[in-house]
PDB file of C-alpha atoms in Angstrom:
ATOM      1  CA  UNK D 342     140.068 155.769 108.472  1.00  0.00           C
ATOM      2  CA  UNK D 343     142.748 155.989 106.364  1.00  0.00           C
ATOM      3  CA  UNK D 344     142.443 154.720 102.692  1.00  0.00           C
ATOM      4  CA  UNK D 345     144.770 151.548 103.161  1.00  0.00           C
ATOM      5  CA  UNK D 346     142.217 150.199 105.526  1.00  0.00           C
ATOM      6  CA  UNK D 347     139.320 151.386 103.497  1.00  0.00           C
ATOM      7  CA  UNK D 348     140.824 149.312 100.670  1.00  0.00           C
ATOM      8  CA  UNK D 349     141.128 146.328 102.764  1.00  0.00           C
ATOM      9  CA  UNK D 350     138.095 146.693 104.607  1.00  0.00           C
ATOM     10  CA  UNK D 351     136.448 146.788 100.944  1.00  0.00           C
ATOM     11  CA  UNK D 352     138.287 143.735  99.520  1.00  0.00           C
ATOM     12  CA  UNK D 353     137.545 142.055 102.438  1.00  0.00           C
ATOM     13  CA  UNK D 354     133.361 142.586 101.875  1.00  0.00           C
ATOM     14  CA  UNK D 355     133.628 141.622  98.566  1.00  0.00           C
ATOM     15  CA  UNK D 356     135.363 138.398  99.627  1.00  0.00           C
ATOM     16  CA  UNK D 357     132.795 137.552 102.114  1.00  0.00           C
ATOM     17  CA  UNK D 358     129.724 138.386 100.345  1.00  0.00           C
ATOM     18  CA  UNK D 359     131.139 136.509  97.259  1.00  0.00           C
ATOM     19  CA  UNK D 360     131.560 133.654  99.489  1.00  0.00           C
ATOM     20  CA  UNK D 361     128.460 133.714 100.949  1.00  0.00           C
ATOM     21  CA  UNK D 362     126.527 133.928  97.694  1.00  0.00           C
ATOM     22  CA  UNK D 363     127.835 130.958  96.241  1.00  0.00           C
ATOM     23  CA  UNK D 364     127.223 129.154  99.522  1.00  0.00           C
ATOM     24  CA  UNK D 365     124.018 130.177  99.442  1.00  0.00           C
ATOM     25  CA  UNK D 366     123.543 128.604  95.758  1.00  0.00           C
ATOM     26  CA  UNK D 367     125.480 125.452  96.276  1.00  0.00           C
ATOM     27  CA  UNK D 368     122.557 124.880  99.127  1.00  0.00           C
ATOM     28  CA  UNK D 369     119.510 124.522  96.953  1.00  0.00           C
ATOM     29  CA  UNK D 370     118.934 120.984  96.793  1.00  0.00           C
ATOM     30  CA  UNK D 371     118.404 121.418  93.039  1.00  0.00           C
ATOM     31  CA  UNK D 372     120.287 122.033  90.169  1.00  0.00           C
ATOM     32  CA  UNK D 373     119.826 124.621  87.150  1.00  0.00           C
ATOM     33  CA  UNK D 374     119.480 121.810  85.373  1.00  0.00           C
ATOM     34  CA  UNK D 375     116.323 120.162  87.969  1.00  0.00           C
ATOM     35  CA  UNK D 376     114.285 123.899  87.037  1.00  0.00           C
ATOM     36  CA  UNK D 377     111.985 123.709  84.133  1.00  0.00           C
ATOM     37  CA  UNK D 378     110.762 126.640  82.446  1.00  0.00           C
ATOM     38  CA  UNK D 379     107.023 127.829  82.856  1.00  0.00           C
ATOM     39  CA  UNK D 380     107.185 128.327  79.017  1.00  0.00           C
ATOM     40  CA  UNK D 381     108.142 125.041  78.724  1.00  0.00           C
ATOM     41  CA  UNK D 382     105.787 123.373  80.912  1.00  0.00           C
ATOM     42  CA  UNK D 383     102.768 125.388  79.641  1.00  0.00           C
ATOM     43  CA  UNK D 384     103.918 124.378  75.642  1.00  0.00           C
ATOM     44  CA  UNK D 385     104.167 120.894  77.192  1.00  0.00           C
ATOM     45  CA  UNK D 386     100.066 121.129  78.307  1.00  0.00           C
ATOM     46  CA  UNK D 387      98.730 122.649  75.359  1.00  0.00           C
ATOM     47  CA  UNK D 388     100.441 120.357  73.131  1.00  0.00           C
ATOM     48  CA  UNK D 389      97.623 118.000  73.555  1.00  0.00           C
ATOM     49  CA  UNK D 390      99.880 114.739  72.002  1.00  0.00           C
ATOM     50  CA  UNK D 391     102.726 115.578  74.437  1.00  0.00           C
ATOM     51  CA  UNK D 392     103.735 113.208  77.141  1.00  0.00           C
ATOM     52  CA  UNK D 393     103.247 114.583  80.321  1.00  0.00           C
ATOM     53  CA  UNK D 394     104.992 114.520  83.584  1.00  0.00           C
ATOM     54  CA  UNK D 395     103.289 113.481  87.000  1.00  0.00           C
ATOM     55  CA  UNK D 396     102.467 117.643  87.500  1.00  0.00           C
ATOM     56  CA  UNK D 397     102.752 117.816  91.635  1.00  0.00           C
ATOM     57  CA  UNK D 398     101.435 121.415  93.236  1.00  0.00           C
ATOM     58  CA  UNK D 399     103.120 121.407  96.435  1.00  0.00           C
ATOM     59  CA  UNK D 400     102.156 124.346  97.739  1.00  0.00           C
ATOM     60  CA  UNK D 401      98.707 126.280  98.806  1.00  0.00           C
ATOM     61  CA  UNK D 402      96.877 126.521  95.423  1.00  0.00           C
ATOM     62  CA  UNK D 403      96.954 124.186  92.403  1.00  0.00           C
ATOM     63  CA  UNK D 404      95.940 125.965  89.406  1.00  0.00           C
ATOM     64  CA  UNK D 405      97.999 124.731  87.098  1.00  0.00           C
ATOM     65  CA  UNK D 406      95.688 122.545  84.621  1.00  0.00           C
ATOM     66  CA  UNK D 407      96.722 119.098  85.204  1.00  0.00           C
ATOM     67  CA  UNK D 408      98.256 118.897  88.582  1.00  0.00           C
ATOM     68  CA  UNK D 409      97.792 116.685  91.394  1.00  0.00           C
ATOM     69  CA  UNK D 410      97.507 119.024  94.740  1.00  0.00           C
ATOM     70  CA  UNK D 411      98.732 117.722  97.797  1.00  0.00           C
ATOM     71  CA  UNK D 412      98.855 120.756  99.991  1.00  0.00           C
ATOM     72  CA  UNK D 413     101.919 122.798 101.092  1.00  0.00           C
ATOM     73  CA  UNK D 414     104.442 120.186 101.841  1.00  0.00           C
ATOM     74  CA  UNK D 415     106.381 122.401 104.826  1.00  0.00           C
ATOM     75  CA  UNK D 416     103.267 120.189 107.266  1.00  0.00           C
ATOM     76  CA  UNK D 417     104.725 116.916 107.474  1.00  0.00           C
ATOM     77  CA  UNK D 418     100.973 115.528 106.714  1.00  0.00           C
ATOM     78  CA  UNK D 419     101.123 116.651 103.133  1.00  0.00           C
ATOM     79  CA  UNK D 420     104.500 115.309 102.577  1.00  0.00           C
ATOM     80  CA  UNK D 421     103.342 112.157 103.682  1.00  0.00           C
ATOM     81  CA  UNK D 422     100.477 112.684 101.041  1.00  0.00           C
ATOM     82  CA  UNK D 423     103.199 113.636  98.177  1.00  0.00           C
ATOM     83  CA  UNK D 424     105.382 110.287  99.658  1.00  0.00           C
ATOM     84  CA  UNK D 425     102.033 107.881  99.755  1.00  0.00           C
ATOM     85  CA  UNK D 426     101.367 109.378  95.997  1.00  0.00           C
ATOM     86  CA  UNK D 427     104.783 108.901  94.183  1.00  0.00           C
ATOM     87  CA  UNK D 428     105.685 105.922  96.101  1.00  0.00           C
ATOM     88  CA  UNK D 429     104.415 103.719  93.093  1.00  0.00           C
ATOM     89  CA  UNK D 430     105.888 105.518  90.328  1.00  0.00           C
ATOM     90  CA  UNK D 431     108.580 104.177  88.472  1.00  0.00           C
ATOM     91  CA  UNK D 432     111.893 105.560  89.752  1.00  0.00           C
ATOM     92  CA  UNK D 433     112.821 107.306  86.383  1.00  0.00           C
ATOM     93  CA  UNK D 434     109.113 108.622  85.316  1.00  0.00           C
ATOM     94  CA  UNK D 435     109.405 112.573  85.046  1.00  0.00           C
ATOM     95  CA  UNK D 436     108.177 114.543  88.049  1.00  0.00           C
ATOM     96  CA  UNK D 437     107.494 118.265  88.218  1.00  0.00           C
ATOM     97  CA  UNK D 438     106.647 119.905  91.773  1.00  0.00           C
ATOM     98  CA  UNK D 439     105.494 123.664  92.058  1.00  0.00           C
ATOM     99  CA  UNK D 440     104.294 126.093  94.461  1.00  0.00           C
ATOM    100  CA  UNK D 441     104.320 129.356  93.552  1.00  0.00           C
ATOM    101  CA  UNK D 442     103.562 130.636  96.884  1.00  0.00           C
ATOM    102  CA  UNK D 443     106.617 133.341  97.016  1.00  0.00           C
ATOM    103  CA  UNK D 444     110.048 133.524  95.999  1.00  0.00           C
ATOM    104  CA  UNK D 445     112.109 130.593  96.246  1.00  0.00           C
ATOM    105  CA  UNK D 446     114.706 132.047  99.293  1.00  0.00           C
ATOM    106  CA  UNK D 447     111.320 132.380 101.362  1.00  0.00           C
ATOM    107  CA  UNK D 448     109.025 129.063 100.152  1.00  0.00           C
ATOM    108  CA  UNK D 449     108.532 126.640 103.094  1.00  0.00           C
ATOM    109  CA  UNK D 450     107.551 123.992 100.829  1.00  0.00           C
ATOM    110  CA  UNK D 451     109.713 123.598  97.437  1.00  0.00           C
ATOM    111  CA  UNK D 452     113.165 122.048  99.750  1.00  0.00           C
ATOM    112  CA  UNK D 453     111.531 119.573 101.564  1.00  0.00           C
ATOM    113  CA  UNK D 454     109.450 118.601  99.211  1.00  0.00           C
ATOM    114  CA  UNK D 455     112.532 118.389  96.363  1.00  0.00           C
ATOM    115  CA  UNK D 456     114.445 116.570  98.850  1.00  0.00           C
ATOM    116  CA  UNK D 457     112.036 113.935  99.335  1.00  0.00           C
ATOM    117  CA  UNK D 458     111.919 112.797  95.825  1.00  0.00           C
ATOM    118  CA  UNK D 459     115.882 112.793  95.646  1.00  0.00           C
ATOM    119  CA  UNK D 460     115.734 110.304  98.834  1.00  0.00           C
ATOM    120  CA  UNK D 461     113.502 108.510  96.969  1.00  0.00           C
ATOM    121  CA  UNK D 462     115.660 108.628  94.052  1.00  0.00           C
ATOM    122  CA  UNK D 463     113.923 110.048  91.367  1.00  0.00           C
ATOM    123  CA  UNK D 464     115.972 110.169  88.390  1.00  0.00           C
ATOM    124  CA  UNK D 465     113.741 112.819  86.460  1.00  0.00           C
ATOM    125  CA  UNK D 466     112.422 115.278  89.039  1.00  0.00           C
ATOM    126  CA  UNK D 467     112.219 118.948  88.288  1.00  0.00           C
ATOM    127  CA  UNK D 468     111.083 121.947  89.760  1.00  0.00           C
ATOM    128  CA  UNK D 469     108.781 124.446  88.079  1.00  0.00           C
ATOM    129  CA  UNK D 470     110.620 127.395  88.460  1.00  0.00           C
ATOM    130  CA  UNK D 471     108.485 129.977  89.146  1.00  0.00           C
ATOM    131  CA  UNK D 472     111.167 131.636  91.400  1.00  0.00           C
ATOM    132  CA  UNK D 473     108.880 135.025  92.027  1.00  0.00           C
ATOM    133  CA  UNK D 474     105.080 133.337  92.641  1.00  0.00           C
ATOM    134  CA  UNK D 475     102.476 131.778  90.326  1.00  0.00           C
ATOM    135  CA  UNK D 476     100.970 134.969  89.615  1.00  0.00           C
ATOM    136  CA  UNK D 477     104.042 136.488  88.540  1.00  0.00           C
ATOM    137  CA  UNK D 478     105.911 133.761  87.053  1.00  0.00           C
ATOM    138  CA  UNK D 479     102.387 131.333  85.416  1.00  0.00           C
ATOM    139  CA  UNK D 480      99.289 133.265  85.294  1.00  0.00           C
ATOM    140  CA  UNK D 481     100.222 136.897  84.078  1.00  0.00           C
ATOM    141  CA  UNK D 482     101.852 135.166  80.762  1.00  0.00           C
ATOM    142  CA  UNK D 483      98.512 133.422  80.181  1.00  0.00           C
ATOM    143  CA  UNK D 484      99.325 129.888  80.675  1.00  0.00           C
ATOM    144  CA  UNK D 485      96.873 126.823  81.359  1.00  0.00           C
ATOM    145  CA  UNK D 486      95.183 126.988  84.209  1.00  0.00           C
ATOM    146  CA  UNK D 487      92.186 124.647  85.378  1.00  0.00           C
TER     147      UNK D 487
END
């Protein structure tokens, strides 16, 4: 091959995967902005004056102290349980959902779960971004757990 179609063949891969990545971000239903810190969070429940949000574990294990589980919310039965349980909160009262199971690219149950509360237009919900696992992300740095 000679180095003309190297070159193009290069710039072309570069294009693709460039477009692909920021396909592949624009697709999260939630924004940088929607992703609260673990550091944050954890200040948040050992501040013991500190307003709270409605703390939702959405996935397998709730550990985190505080949180409501509902079960992993890729079965549409536990979605129905995390629908049924915010359906009487006021619209802009502060929501944060977590799993924790694995990374986010390979969760089952953070997107249809964050998508849920943006059809039911929560003004306020975040995710806890614990984009590696709980272990990784919550419990090796020592924060609350029940």
């Amino acid at each position: 091959m000679n180095s003309k179609k190297k070159l193009f063949l290069g710039i072309f891969l570069l294009i693709t995967g460039m477009t692909v990545t920021a396909f592949v971000r624009q697709s999260e239903p939630w924004t940088t902005e929607q992703l609260m810190a673990p550091a944050d969070m954890a200040a948040r429940i050992n501040k013991k004056d500190a307003s709270l949000p409605l703390l939702i574990c959405i996935g397998p294990s709730g550990i985190i102290k505080g949180s409501i589980e509902v079960g992993p919310t890729r079965d549409k039965e536990n979605l129905d349980k995390l629908r049924k349980l915010v359906s009487k909160e006021d619209r802009n009262r502060e929501i944060v959902i977590y799993c924790g199971c694995c990374p986010f690219e390979h969760c089952p149950n953070v997107r249809p779960a964050f998508v849920l509360l943006m059809d039911m237009h929560f003004t306020h919900a975040k995710l806890l971004n614990l984009s590696h696992n709980i272990k990784t992300d919550w419990i090796d740095h020592g924060y609350p757990v029940k």
